[in-house]
Tab-separated table of C-alpha atoms and ligand atoms in Angstrom:
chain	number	residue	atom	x	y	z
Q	1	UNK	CA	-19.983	130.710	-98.192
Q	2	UNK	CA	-23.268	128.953	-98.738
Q	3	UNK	CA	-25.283	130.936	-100.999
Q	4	UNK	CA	-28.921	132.318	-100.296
Q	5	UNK	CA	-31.787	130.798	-101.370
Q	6	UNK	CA	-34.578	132.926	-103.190
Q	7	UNK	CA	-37.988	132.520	-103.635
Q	8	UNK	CA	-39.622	131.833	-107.299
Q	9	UNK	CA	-42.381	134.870	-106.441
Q	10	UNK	CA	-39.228	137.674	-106.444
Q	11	UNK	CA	-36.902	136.281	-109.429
Q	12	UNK	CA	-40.454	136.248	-111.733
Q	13	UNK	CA	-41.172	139.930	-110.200
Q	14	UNK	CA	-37.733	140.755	-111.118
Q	15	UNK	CA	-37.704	139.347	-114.323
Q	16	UNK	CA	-40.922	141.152	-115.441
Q	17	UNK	CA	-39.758	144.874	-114.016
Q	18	UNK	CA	-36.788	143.506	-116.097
Q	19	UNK	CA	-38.775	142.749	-119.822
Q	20	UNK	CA	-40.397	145.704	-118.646
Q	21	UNK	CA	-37.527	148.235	-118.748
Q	22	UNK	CA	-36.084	146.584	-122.034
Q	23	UNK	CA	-39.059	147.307	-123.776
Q	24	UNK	CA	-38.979	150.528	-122.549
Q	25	UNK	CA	-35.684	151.005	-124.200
Q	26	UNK	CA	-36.274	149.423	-127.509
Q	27	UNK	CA	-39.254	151.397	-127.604
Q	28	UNK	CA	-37.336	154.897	-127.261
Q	29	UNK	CA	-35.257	154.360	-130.902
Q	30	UNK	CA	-32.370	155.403	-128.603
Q	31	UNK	CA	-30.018	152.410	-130.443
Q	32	UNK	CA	-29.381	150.095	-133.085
Q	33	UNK	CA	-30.547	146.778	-132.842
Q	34	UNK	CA	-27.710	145.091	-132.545
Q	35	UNK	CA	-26.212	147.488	-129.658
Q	36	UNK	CA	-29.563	146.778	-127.927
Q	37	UNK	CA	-29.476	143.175	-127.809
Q	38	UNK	CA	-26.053	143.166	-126.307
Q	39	UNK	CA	-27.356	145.278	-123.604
Q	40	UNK	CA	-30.560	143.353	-123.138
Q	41	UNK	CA	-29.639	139.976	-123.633
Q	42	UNK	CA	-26.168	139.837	-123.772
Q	43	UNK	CA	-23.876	137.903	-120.969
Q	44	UNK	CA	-23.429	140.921	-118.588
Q	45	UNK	CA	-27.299	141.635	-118.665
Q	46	UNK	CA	-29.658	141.972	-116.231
Q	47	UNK	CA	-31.714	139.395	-117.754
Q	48	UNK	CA	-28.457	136.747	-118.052
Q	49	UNK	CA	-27.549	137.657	-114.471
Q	50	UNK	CA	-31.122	136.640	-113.274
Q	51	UNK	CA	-31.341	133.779	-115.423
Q	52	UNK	CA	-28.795	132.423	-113.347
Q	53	UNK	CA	-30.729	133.151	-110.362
Q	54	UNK	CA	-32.762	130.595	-111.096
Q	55	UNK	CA	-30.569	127.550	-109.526
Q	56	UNK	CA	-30.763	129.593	-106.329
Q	57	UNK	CA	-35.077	128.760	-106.229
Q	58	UNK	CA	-35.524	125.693	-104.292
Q	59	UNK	CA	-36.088	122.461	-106.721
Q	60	UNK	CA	-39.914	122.726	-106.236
Q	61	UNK	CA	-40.582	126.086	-107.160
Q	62	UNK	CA	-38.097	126.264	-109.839
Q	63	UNK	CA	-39.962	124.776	-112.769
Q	64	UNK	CA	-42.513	128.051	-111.991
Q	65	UNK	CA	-39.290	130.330	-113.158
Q	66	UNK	CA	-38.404	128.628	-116.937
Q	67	UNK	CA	-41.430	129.245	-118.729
Q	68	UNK	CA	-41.363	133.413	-117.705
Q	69	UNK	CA	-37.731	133.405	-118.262
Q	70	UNK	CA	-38.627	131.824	-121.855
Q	71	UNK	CA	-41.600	134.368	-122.303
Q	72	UNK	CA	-39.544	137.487	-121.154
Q	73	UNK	CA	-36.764	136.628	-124.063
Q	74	UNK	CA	-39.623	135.701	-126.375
Q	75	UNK	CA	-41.127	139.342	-125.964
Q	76	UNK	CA	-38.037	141.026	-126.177
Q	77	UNK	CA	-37.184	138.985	-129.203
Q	78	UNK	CA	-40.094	140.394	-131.110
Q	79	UNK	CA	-39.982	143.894	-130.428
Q	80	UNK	CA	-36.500	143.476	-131.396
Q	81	UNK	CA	-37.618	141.710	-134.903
Q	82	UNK	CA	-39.936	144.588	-135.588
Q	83	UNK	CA	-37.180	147.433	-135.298
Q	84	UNK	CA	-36.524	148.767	-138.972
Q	85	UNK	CA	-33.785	147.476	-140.257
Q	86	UNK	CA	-30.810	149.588	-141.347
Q	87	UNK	CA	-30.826	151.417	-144.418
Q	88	UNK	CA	-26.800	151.132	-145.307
Q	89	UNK	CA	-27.603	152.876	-148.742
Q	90	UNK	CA	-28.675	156.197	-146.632
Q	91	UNK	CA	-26.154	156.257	-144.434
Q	92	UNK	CA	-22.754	158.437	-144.963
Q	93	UNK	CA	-19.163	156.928	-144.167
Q	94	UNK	CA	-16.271	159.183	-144.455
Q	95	UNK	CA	-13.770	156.723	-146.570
Q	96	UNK	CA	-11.008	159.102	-145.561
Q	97	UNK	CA	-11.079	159.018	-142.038
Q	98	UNK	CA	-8.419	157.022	-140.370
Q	99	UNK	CA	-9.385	153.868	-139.077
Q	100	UNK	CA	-8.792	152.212	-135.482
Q	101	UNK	CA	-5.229	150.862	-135.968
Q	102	UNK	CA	-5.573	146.907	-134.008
Q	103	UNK	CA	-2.688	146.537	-131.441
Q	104	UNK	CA	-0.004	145.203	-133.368
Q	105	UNK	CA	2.861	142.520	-131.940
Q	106	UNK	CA	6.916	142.363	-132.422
Q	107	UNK	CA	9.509	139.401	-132.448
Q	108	UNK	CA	10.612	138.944	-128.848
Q	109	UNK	CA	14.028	140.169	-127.940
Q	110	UNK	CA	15.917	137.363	-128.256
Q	111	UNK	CA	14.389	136.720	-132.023
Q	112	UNK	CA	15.636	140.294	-132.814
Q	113	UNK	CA	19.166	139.839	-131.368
Q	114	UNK	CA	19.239	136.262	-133.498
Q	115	UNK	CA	18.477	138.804	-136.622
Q	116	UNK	CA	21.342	141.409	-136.188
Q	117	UNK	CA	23.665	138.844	-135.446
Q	118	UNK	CA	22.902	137.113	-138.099
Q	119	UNK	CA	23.214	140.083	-140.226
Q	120	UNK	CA	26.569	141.202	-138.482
Q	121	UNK	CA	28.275	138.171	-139.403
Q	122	UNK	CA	26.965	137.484	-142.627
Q	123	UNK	CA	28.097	141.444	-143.823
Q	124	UNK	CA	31.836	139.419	-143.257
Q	125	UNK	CA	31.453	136.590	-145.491
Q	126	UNK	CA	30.124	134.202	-142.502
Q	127	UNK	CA	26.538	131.997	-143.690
Q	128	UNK	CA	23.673	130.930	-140.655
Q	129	UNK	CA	23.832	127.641	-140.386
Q	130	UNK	CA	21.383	125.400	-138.880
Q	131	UNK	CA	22.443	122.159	-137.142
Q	132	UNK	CA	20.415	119.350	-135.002
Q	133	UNK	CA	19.328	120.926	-130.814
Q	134	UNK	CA	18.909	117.283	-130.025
Q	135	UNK	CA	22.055	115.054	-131.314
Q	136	UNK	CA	24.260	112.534	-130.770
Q	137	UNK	CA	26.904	112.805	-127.904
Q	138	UNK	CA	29.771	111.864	-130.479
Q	139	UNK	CA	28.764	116.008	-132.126
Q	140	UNK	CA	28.156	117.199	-128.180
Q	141	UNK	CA	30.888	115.308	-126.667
Q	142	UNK	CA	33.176	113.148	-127.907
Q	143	UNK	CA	33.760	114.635	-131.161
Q	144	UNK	CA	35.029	117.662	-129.090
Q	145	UNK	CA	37.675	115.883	-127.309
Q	146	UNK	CA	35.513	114.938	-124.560
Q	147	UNK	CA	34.820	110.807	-124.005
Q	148	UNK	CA	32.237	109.415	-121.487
Q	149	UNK	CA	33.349	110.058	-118.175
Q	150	UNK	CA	35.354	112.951	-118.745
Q	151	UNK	CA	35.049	115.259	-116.088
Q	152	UNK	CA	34.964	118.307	-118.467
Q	153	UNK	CA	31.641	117.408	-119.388
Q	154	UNK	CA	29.770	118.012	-115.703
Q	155	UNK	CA	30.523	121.899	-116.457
Q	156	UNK	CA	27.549	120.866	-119.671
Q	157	UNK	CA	24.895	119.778	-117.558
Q	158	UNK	CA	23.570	117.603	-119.947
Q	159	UNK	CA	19.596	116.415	-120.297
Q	160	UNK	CA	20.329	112.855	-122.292
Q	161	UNK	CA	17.371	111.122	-124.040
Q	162	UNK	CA	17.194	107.527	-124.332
Q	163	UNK	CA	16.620	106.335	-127.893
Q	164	UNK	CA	17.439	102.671	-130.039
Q	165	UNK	CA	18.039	104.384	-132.766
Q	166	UNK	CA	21.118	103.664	-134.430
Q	167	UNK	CA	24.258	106.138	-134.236
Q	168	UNK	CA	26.334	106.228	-137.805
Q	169	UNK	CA	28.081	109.385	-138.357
Q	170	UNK	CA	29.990	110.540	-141.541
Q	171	UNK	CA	33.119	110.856	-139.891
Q	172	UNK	CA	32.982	108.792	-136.888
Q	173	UNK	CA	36.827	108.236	-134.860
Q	174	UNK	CA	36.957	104.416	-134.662
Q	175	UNK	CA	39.455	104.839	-131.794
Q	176	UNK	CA	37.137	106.774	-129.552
Q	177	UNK	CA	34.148	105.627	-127.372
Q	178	UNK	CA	36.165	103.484	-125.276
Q	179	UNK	CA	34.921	104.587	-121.840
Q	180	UNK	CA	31.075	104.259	-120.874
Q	181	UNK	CA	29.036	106.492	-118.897
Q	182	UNK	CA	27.993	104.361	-115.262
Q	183	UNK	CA	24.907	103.342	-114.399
Q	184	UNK	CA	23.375	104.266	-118.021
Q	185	UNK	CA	22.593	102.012	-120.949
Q	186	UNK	CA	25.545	100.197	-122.180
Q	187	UNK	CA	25.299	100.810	-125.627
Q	188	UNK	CA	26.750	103.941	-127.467
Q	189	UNK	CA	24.223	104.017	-129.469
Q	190	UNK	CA	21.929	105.125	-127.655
Q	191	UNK	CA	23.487	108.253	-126.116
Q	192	UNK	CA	21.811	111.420	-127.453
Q	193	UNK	CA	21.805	114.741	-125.853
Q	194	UNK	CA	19.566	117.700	-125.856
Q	195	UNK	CA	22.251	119.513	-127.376
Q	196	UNK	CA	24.282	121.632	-124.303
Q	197	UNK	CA	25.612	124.219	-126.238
Q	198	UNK	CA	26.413	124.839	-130.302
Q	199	UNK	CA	29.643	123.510	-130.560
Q	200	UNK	CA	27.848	119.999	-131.902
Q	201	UNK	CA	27.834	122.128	-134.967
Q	202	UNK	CA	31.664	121.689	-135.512
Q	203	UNK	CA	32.134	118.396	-136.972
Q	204	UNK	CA	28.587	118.108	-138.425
Q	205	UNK	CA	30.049	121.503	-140.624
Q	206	UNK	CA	33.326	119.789	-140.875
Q	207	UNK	CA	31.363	116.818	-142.531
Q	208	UNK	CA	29.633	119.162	-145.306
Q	209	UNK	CA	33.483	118.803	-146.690
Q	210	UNK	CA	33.226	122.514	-147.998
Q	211	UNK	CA	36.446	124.076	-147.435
Q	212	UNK	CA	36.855	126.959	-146.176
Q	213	UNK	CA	33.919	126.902	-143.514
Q	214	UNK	CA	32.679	129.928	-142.636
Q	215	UNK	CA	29.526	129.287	-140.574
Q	216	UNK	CA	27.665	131.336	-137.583
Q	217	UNK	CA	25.500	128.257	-135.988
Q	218	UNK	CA	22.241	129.784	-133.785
Q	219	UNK	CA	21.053	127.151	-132.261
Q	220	UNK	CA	18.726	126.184	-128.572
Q	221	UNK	CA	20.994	124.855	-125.860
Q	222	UNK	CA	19.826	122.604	-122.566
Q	223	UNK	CA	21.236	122.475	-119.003
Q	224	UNK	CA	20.008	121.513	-115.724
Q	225	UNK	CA	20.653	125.439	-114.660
Q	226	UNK	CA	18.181	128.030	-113.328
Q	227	UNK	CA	19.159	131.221	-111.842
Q	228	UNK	CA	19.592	135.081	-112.234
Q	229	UNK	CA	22.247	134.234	-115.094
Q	230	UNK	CA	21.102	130.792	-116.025
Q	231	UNK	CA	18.040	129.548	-117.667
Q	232	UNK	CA	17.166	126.131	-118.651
Q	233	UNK	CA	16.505	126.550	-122.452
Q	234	UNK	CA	18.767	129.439	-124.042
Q	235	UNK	CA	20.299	130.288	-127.293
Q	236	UNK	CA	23.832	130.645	-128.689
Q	237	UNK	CA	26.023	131.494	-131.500
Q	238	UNK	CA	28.659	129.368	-132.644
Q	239	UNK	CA	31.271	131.153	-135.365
Q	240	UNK	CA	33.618	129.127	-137.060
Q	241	UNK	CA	36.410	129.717	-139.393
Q	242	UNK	CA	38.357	126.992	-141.384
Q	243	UNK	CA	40.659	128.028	-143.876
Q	244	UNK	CA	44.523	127.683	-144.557
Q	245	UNK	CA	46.843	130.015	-142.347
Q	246	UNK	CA	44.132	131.179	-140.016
Q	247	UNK	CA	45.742	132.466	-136.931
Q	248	UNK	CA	44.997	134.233	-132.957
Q	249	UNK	CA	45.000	137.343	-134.968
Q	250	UNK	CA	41.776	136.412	-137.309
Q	251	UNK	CA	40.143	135.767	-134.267
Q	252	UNK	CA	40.547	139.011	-132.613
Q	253	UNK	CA	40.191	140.786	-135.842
Q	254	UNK	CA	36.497	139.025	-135.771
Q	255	UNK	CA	35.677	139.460	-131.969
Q	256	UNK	CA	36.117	143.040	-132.587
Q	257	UNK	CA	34.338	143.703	-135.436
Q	258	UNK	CA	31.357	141.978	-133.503
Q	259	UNK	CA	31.503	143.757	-130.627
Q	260	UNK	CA	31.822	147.130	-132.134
Q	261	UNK	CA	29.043	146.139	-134.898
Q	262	UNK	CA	26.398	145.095	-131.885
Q	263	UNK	CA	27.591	147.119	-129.030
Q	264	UNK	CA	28.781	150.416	-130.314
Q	265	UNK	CA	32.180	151.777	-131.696
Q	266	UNK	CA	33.212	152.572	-127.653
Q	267	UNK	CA	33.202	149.099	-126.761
Q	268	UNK	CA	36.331	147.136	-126.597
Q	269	UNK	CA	37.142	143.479	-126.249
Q	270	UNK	CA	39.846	141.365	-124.799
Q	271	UNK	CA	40.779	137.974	-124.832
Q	272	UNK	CA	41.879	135.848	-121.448
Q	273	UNK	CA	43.652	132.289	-121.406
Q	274	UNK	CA	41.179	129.910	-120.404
Q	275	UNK	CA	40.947	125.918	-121.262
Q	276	UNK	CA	38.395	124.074	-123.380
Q	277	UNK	CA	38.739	120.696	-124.850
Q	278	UNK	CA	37.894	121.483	-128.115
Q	279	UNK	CA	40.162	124.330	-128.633
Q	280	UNK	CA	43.864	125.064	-128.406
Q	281	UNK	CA	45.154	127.287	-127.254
Q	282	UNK	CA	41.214	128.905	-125.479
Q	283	UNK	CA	40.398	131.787	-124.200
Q	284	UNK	CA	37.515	133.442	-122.693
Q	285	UNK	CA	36.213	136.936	-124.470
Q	286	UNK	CA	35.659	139.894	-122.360
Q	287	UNK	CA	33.920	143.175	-123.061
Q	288	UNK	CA	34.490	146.754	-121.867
Q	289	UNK	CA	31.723	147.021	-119.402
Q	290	UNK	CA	28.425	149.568	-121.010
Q	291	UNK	CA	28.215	151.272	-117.711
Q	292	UNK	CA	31.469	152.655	-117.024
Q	293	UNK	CA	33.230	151.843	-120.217
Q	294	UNK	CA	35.856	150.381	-118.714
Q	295	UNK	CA	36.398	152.235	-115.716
Q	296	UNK	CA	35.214	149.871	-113.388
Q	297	UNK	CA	32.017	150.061	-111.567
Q	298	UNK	CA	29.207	148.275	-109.349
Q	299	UNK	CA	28.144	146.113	-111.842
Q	300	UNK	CA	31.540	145.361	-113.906
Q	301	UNK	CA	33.815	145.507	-110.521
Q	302	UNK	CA	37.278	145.470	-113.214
Q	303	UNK	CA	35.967	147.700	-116.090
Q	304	UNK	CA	35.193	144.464	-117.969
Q	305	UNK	CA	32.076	141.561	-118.966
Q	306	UNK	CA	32.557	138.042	-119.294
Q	307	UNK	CA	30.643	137.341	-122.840
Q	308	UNK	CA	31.679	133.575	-123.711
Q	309	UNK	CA	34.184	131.013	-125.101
Q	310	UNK	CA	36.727	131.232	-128.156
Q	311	UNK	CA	39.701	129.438	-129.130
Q	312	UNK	CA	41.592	127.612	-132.294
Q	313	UNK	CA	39.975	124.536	-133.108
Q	314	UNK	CA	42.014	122.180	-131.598
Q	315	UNK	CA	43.610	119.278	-134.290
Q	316	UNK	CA	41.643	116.445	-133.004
Q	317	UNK	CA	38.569	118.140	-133.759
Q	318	UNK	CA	39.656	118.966	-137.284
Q	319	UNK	CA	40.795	115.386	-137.569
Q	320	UNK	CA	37.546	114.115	-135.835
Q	321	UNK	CA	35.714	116.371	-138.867
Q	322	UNK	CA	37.975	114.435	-141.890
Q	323	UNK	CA	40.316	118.136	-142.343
Q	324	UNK	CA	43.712	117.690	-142.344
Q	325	UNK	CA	45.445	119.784	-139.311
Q	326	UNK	CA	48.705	120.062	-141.617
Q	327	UNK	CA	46.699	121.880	-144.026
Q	328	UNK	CA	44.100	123.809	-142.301
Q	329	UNK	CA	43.633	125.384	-138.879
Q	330	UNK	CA	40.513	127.497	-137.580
Q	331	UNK	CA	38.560	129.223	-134.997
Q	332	UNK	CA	35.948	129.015	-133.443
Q	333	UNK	CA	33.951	130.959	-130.490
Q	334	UNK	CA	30.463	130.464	-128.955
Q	335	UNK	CA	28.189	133.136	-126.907
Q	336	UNK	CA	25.120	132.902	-125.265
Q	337	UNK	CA	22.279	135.436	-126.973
Q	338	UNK	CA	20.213	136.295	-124.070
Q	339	UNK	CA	23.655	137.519	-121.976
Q	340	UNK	CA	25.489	139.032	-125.469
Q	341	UNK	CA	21.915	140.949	-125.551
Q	342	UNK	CA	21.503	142.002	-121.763
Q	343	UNK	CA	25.209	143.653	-121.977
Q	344	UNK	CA	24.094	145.867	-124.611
Q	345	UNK	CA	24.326	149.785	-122.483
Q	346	UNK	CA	20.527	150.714	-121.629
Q	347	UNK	CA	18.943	147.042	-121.450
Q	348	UNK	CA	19.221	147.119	-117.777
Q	349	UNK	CA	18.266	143.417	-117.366
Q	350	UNK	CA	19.374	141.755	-114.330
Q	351	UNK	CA	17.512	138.838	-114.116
Q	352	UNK	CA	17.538	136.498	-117.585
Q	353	UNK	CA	14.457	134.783	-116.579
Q	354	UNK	CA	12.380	138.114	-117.344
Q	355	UNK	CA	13.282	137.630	-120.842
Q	356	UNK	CA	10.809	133.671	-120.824
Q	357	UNK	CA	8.716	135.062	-118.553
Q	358	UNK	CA	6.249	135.761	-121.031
Q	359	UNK	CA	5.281	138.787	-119.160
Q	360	UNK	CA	3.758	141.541	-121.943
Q	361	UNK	CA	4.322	144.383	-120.050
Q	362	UNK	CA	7.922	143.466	-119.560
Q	363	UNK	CA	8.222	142.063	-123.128
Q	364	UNK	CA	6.675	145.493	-125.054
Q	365	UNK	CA	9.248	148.002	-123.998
Q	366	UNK	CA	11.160	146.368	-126.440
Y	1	FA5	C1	30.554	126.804	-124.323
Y	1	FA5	O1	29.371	126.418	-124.373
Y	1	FA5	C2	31.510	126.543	-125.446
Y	1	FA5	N1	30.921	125.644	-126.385
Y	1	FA5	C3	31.888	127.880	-126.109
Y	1	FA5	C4	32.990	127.767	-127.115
Y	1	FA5	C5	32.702	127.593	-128.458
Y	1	FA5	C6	34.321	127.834	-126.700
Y	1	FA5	C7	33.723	127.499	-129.386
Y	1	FA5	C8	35.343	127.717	-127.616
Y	1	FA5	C9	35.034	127.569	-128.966
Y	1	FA5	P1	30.273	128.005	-122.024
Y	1	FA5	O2	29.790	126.832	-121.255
Y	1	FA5	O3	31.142	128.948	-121.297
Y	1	FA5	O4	31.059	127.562	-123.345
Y	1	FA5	O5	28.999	128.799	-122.588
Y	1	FA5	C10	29.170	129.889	-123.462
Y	1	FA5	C11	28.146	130.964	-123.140
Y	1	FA5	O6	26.818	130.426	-123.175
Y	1	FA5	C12	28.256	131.555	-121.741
Y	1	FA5	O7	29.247	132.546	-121.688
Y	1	FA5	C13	26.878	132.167	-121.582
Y	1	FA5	O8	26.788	133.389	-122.291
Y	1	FA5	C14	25.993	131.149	-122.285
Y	1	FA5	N2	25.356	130.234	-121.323
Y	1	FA5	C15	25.844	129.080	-120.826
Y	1	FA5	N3	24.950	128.484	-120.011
Y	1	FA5	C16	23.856	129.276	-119.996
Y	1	FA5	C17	22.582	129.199	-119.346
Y	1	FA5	N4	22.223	128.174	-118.581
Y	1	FA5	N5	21.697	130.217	-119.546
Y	1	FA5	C18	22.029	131.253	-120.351
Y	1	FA5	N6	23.213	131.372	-121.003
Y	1	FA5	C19	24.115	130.410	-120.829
């Protein structure tokens, strides 16, 4: 809507009934100086808000407007100047009164679960590792039993990042890499992931040669995914345990521990046969659901919650990492954080986007 034009003769008439009721108000000692020249000349005054009138005065009458607009703040200015100034010495502050406490922040959710999981583990002997989010596909992939072209890999989703750097791992298998991925560059060596989940911490532990490896690997992970259970950019938690003579039963020993540590001493979990290439035999973990512990419900359906991906490191791996399968075996499991965290009883989350949604109202009731 085109806006109004206004003549030079009202904005001066307005800007003098203006000075005129500011230095009305100076002149009643109502104020300190400084709360007064907020109010008089500060952005949300009358005097700013006519100011801005001015580009509404046609271009011929405006140059009439300036030099009142200049004398109005030069008036106000002085009476301002010849307020007395405070006498601080006089005045009496009560040191004991409590002050005006600033609104203060927290982690975010997901930063807090990172912290007691950390914690949980590390109470049984396991240390937080860090490894590389963006790698190379040998510690995503084919370190893991899975060459280019393997079909396991679509379940990954995989962002890749084109690079010339050049690829030289510690314990590189000379016999893989024989297949190449279609229709992308030709050379291995340029074949680097944004890391799909934390199992590229594995072999890069493997590498450290510090027998036995007990490591709990947080880490970002990537995939083309975006839904009520998927997002883009989430986090996980790789354990893994390499000793000699570790067996199915360590594992369960651990998985429970864990979820009665995080969840609460009613939770149970199970573990289901399920296939990954990196791990022999696999199996998926399952939790008793919070709602119905167990009982089976709207939510659960069976009584139980999917929570991730465990297994025995399979031999390859542990050759792939320069351990000798003869000598030592392992496990190893991985979870997401942000669906570990939303199957704690009471979160009531049932959209994992909320949680990057950077929404403070939804973020503070945690
Ligand atoms: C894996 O990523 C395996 N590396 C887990 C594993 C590790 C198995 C070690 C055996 C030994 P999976 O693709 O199922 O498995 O992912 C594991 C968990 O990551 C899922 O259960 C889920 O909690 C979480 N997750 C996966 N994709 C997403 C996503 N897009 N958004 C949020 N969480 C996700």
């Amino acid at each position: 809507m085109a806006e109004e034009i206004i003549s030079a003769t009202n904005l001066i008439s307005l800007l003098i009934q203006a000075q005129e009721e500011a230095l009305e108000l100076i002149k009643s000692g109502s104020k300190s100086s400084e709360e007064l020249r907020l109010l008089i000349l500060g952005a949300k005054s009358d005097i700013a808000r006519l100011t801005k009138q001015i580009r509404l005065v046609s271009k011929e009458e405006r140059q009439k407007v300036g030099p009142v607009v200049t004398q109005v703040k030069r008036s106000i200015e002085e009476a301002l100047g010849q307020l007395p100034t405070r006498n601080v010495s006089k005045e009496w502050i009560d040191v004991t009164m409590s002050g005006i406490r600033p609104p203060q922040g927290h982690l975010h959710i997901v930063s807090q679960a990172i912290i007691e999981i950390t914690r949980i583990f590390e109470r049984i002997g396991f240390t937080r590792v860090r490894h590389p989010e963006v790698d190379w596909d040998w510690y995503a992939f084919e370190s893991l039993n899975m060459p280019a072209n393997h079909p396991a890999r679509d379940e990954w989703e995989t962002f890749f990042i084109e690079s010339s750097l050049s690829f030289r791992p510690l314990s590189r298998n000379p016999s893989s890499r024989k297949t190449r991925i279609p229709g992308r560059a030709q050379d291995d060596n340029q074949h680097i992931v944004l890391t799909p989940h934390t199992s590229n911490g594995q072999v890069r532990e493997m590498e450290k040669k510090n027998l036995p490896i007990r490591m709990i690997n947080i880490a970002k992970c990537y995939r083309r995914q975006s839904d009520v259970s998927h997002v883009p950019m989430f986090h996980q938690f790789e354990g893994l345990y390499i000793d000699r003579s570790v067996s199915i039963g360590h594992l369960k020993g651990v998985l429970d521990y864990f979820v009665k540590q995080f969840f609460g001493p009613q939770r149970k979990s199970r573990i289901r046969p399920f296939h990954f290439q990196f791990t022999e035999p696999s199996f998926e973990v399952d939790i008793t659901c919070g709602v119905c512990l167990g009982k089976g419900c709207k939510l659960c359906k069976s009584g139980w919650l999917e929570l991730g991906g465990a297994g025995m490191v399979h031999p390859e791996v542990l050759k792939n990492g320069g351990i000798d399968p003869e000598k030592y075996s392992g496990f190893a499991f991985g979870w997401g954080i942000e669906r570990t965290y939303m199957m704690k009883a009471g979160t009531q989350l049932d959209d994992i986007r909320l949680l990057y949604s950077n929404d403070i109202r939804f973020l503070e009731q945690f």
